[in-house]
Amino acid sequence: MSHCAVYPGSFDPITNGHLSIINRGLQIFGKVIVAVAHNPQKKSLFTVEERLDLIRRSLPGENNVEVDTFEGLLVEYCKNRGVSVVLRGLRALSDFEYEFQMALMNRRLERDIQSIFLMTDYKWFYISSTIVKEAASLGGDISGLVPDLVNQKMKEKFGLIPPSAL
Ligand code: ADP
């Protein structure tokens, strides 16, 4: 099913950089499966359920995006879903080394799965979930870098505003 791509990551939380890759991925693929990696060893700010919810609510009315979670090997997940394309985003040169290593390992594990990389928009070049969390935790204004709902949920997590029912 070459018209579908899996876009895997931690998405802790989703940023406008991720959204840009999803939207641009949809210009190439008929469907994008955003796959949130469940890695119990990795400390995260949001639970997997919260991350899935934030992604879904950041993509209102988008019928060609499925949001799912997986645990274990990405290539196994792709095989089980019948998808042979992995979509990833590239920012600075520093991403390249890690992505290159991951792509080659995935190919070694499963020859039929291809990795496709989209270069980020210059606006999101310096944005990562980590840097956004760091700024938000210190009370920095991160509006415009993440969807509004994510901005609000992060402030709640860091105790900067009281929790809402949203
Ligand atoms: P990881 O778990 O490897 O840190 P993330 O969940 O942060 O991955 O991101 C998933 C994918 O999205 C990766 O391919 C990453 O390079 C890409 N990505 C993250 N932030 C951006 C951004 N600002 N612009 C483009 N791609 C991005």
mmCIF file of C-alpha atoms and ligand atoms in Angstrom:
data_model
loop_
_atom_site.group_PDB
_atom_site.id
_atom_site.type_symbol
_atom_site.label_atom_id
_atom_site.label_comp_id
_atom_site.label_asym_id
_atom_site.label_seq_id
_atom_site.Cartn_x
_atom_site.Cartn_y
_atom_site.Cartn_z
ATOM 1 C CA MET A 1 0.000 0.000 0.000
ATOM 2 C CA SER A 2 2.405 2.676 -1.226
ATOM 3 C CA HIS A 3 -0.158 5.463 -0.931
ATOM 4 C CA CYS A 4 0.072 5.349 2.838
ATOM 5 C CA ALA A 5 2.979 6.377 5.090
ATOM 6 C CA VAL A 6 3.673 5.865 8.778
ATOM 7 C CA TYR A 7 4.994 8.953 10.581
ATOM 8 C CA PRO A 8 6.496 7.686 13.844
ATOM 9 C CA GLY A 9 7.799 9.639 16.815
ATOM 10 C CA SER A 10 7.395 10.516 20.457
ATOM 11 C CA PHE A 11 5.212 13.589 19.854
ATOM 12 C CA ASP A 12 5.649 14.653 23.485
ATOM 13 C CA PRO A 13 3.857 16.919 22.617
ATOM 14 C CA ILE A 14 2.996 17.599 18.975
ATOM 15 C CA THR A 15 4.445 20.872 17.643
ATOM 16 C CA ASN A 16 3.779 22.968 14.557
ATOM 17 C CA GLY A 17 6.915 21.378 13.072
ATOM 18 C CA HIS A 18 5.276 17.941 13.282
ATOM 19 C CA LEU A 19 2.025 19.322 11.841
ATOM 20 C CA SER A 20 3.918 20.781 8.916
ATOM 21 C CA ILE A 21 5.449 17.372 8.114
ATOM 22 C CA ILE A 22 2.012 15.701 8.352
ATOM 23 C CA ASN A 23 0.406 18.263 6.055
ATOM 24 C CA ARG A 24 3.214 18.083 3.552
ATOM 25 C CA GLY A 25 3.212 14.293 3.770
ATOM 26 C CA LEU A 26 -0.436 14.405 2.733
ATOM 27 C CA GLN A 27 0.584 16.160 -0.485
ATOM 28 C CA ILE A 28 2.511 13.012 -1.390
ATOM 29 C CA PHE A 29 0.582 10.210 0.316
ATOM 30 C CA GLY A 30 -3.151 9.598 0.354
ATOM 31 C CA LYS A 31 -3.010 8.724 4.022
ATOM 32 C CA VAL A 32 -0.596 9.326 6.894
ATOM 33 C CA ILE A 33 -0.621 7.218 10.042
ATOM 34 C CA VAL A 34 0.863 9.215 12.917
ATOM 35 C CA ALA A 35 2.303 6.507 15.164
ATOM 36 C CA VAL A 36 3.115 7.494 18.733
ATOM 37 C CA ALA A 37 5.907 5.361 20.130
ATOM 38 C CA HIS A 38 5.135 3.903 23.529
ATOM 39 C CA ASN A 39 8.473 3.582 25.239
ATOM 40 C CA PRO A 40 8.086 2.941 28.992
ATOM 41 C CA GLN A 41 11.840 3.533 29.479
ATOM 42 C CA LYS A 42 11.653 7.068 28.116
ATOM 43 C CA LYS A 43 10.438 9.723 30.533
ATOM 44 C CA SER A 44 7.669 11.767 28.963
ATOM 45 C CA LEU A 45 5.669 14.816 29.977
ATOM 46 C CA PHE A 46 2.394 13.559 28.492
ATOM 47 C CA THR A 47 1.014 10.027 28.687
ATOM 48 C CA VAL A 48 0.515 8.175 25.398
ATOM 49 C CA GLU A 49 -3.266 8.728 25.668
ATOM 50 C CA GLU A 50 -2.767 12.460 26.209
ATOM 51 C CA ARG A 51 -0.383 12.636 23.239
ATOM 52 C CA LEU A 52 -2.848 10.796 20.974
ATOM 53 C CA ASP A 53 -5.637 13.121 22.107
ATOM 54 C CA LEU A 54 -3.565 16.263 21.477
ATOM 55 C CA ILE A 55 -2.611 15.071 17.978
ATOM 56 C CA ARG A 56 -6.220 14.217 17.096
ATOM 57 C CA ARG A 57 -7.484 17.552 18.348
ATOM 58 C CA SER A 58 -4.737 19.416 16.483
ATOM 59 C CA LEU A 59 -5.953 17.929 13.185
ATOM 60 C CA PRO A 60 -9.678 18.705 13.164
ATOM 61 C CA GLY A 61 -11.612 17.391 10.193
ATOM 62 C CA GLU A 62 -8.567 15.665 8.720
ATOM 63 C CA ASN A 63 -9.927 12.380 7.392
ATOM 64 C CA ASN A 64 -6.713 11.186 5.801
ATOM 65 C CA VAL A 65 -4.755 11.058 9.038
ATOM 66 C CA GLU A 66 -4.972 8.172 11.452
ATOM 67 C CA VAL A 67 -3.466 8.506 14.918
ATOM 68 C CA ASP A 68 -2.254 5.299 16.496
ATOM 69 C CA THR A 69 0.289 4.010 18.990
ATOM 70 C CA PHE A 70 2.856 1.242 18.816
ATOM 71 C CA GLU A 71 5.302 -0.506 21.085
ATOM 72 C CA GLY A 72 8.441 -2.357 20.007
ATOM 73 C CA LEU A 73 9.998 -2.379 16.572
ATOM 74 C CA LEU A 74 8.733 0.195 14.089
ATOM 75 C CA VAL A 75 9.316 -2.157 11.151
ATOM 76 C CA GLU A 76 7.103 -4.786 12.796
ATOM 77 C CA TYR A 77 4.378 -2.213 13.247
ATOM 78 C CA CYS A 78 4.667 -1.177 9.586
ATOM 79 C CA LYS A 79 4.504 -4.795 8.444
ATOM 80 C CA ASN A 80 1.434 -5.449 10.596
ATOM 81 C CA ARG A 81 -0.247 -2.375 9.144
ATOM 82 C CA GLY A 82 0.735 -3.329 5.592
ATOM 83 C CA VAL A 83 2.601 -0.038 5.088
ATOM 84 C CA SER A 84 6.038 0.100 3.471
ATOM 85 C CA VAL A 85 6.909 3.806 3.795
ATOM 86 C CA VAL A 86 8.223 5.556 6.905
ATOM 87 C CA LEU A 87 7.972 9.347 6.871
ATOM 88 C CA ARG A 88 10.402 11.432 8.918
ATOM 89 C CA GLY A 89 11.233 15.098 9.191
ATOM 90 C CA LEU A 90 14.703 16.603 8.995
ATOM 91 C CA ARG A 91 15.742 19.776 10.744
ATOM 92 C CA ALA A 92 19.376 20.625 11.286
ATOM 93 C CA LEU A 93 22.364 18.559 10.251
ATOM 94 C CA SER A 94 22.311 17.042 13.730
ATOM 95 C CA ASP A 95 19.070 15.198 12.840
ATOM 96 C CA PHE A 96 20.720 13.709 9.789
ATOM 97 C CA GLU A 97 23.167 11.473 11.621
ATOM 98 C CA TYR A 98 20.536 9.906 13.844
ATOM 99 C CA GLU A 99 17.976 9.585 11.057
ATOM 100 C CA PHE A 100 20.548 8.038 8.724
ATOM 101 C CA GLN A 101 21.439 5.468 11.375
ATOM 102 C CA MET A 102 17.779 4.660 12.098
ATOM 103 C CA ALA A 103 16.877 4.371 8.418
ATOM 104 C CA LEU A 104 19.769 2.002 7.723
ATOM 105 C CA MET A 105 18.970 -0.139 10.761
ATOM 106 C CA ASN A 106 15.314 -0.310 9.772
ATOM 107 C CA ARG A 107 16.325 -1.335 6.256
ATOM 108 C CA ARG A 108 18.622 -4.008 7.671
ATOM 109 C CA LEU A 109 15.718 -5.319 9.735
ATOM 110 C CA GLU A 110 13.192 -5.117 6.929
ATOM 111 C CA ARG A 111 14.436 -4.607 3.386
ATOM 112 C CA ASP A 112 11.076 -3.712 1.937
ATOM 113 C CA ILE A 113 10.429 -0.700 4.109
ATOM 114 C CA GLN A 114 11.587 2.636 2.694
ATOM 115 C CA SER A 115 12.270 5.808 4.680
ATOM 116 C CA ILE A 116 11.293 9.145 3.173
ATOM 117 C CA PHE A 117 12.537 12.445 4.595
ATOM 118 C CA LEU A 118 10.950 15.841 4.261
ATOM 119 C CA MET A 119 13.006 18.934 5.011
ATOM 120 C CA THR A 120 11.348 21.102 7.610
ATOM 121 C CA ASP A 121 9.965 24.519 6.803
ATOM 122 C CA TYR A 122 12.498 27.171 7.851
ATOM 123 C CA LYS A 123 9.941 28.463 10.380
ATOM 124 C CA TRP A 124 10.176 25.228 12.380
ATOM 125 C CA PHE A 125 13.872 24.645 11.898
ATOM 126 C CA TYR A 126 14.742 25.116 15.571
ATOM 127 C CA ILE A 127 11.592 23.584 17.069
ATOM 128 C CA SER A 128 11.632 20.291 18.920
ATOM 129 C CA SER A 129 9.275 18.989 21.587
ATOM 130 C CA THR A 130 12.208 19.139 24.022
ATOM 131 C CA ILE A 131 13.082 22.802 23.460
ATOM 132 C CA VAL A 132 9.430 23.830 23.545
ATOM 133 C CA LYS A 133 8.921 21.976 26.848
ATOM 134 C CA GLU A 134 12.025 23.573 28.298
ATOM 135 C CA ALA A 135 10.887 27.088 27.411
ATOM 136 C CA ALA A 136 7.320 26.440 28.578
ATOM 137 C CA SER A 137 8.473 24.992 31.904
ATOM 138 C CA LEU A 138 10.270 28.268 32.604
ATOM 139 C CA GLY A 139 7.220 30.332 31.703
ATOM 140 C CA GLY A 140 8.410 31.274 28.199
ATOM 141 C CA ASP A 141 5.842 32.215 25.556
ATOM 142 C CA ILE A 142 5.634 29.367 23.065
ATOM 143 C CA SER A 143 2.464 30.479 21.297
ATOM 144 C CA GLY A 144 2.741 30.081 17.533
ATOM 145 C CA LEU A 145 5.137 27.153 17.912
ATOM 146 C CA VAL A 146 2.551 24.601 19.044
ATOM 147 C CA PRO A 147 -1.236 24.393 18.555
ATOM 148 C CA ASP A 148 -3.126 26.569 21.084
ATOM 149 C CA LEU A 149 -4.535 23.554 22.908
ATOM 150 C CA VAL A 150 -1.045 22.088 23.351
ATOM 151 C CA ASN A 151 0.162 25.436 24.686
ATOM 152 C CA GLN A 152 -2.626 25.424 27.253
ATOM 153 C CA LYS A 153 -2.081 21.788 28.280
ATOM 154 C CA MET A 154 1.619 22.414 28.746
ATOM 155 C CA LYS A 155 0.971 25.394 31.007
ATOM 156 C CA GLU A 156 -1.363 23.178 33.031
ATOM 157 C CA LYS A 157 1.283 20.441 33.307
ATOM 158 C CA PHE A 158 3.813 22.947 34.576
ATOM 159 C CA GLY A 159 1.315 24.364 37.081
ATOM 160 C CA LEU A 160 1.315 27.794 35.431
ATOM 161 C CA ILE A 161 -2.489 27.790 35.021
ATOM 162 C CA PRO A 162 -5.174 25.707 36.742
ATOM 163 C CA PRO A 163 -6.366 22.552 34.914
ATOM 164 C CA SER A 164 -9.339 23.076 32.599
ATOM 165 C CA ALA A 165 -12.079 20.701 31.543
ATOM 166 C CA LEU A 166 -10.974 20.989 27.902
HETATM 167 P P1 ADP B 1 11.983 11.626 18.342
HETATM 168 O O1 ADP B 1 11.177 10.676 19.158
HETATM 169 O O2 ADP B 1 12.950 10.980 17.395
HETATM 170 O O3 ADP B 1 12.547 12.779 19.105
HETATM 171 P P2 ADP B 1 9.869 13.308 17.561
HETATM 172 O O4 ADP B 1 8.684 12.682 18.144
HETATM 173 O O5 ADP B 1 10.342 14.561 18.207
HETATM 174 O O6 ADP B 1 10.996 12.243 17.340
HETATM 175 O O7 ADP B 1 9.601 13.645 16.048
HETATM 176 C C1 ADP B 1 9.200 12.690 15.114
HETATM 177 C C2 ADP B 1 9.697 13.083 13.765
HETATM 178 O O8 ADP B 1 9.346 14.435 13.507
HETATM 179 C C3 ADP B 1 11.201 13.011 13.572
HETATM 180 O O9 ADP B 1 11.454 12.601 12.235
HETATM 181 C C4 ADP B 1 11.666 14.428 13.741
HETATM 182 O O10 ADP B 1 12.855 14.692 13.024
HETATM 183 C C5 ADP B 1 10.495 15.169 13.143
HETATM 184 N N1 ADP B 1 10.395 16.527 13.646
HETATM 185 C C6 ADP B 1 10.330 16.933 14.921
HETATM 186 N N2 ADP B 1 10.277 18.284 14.999
HETATM 187 C C7 ADP B 1 10.293 18.731 13.724
HETATM 188 C C8 ADP B 1 10.312 20.036 13.121
HETATM 189 N N3 ADP B 1 10.307 21.149 13.841
HETATM 190 N N4 ADP B 1 10.351 20.116 11.774
HETATM 191 C C9 ADP B 1 10.394 18.976 11.040
HETATM 192 N N5 ADP B 1 10.413 17.737 11.537
HETATM 193 C C10 ADP B 1 10.372 17.609 12.858
#
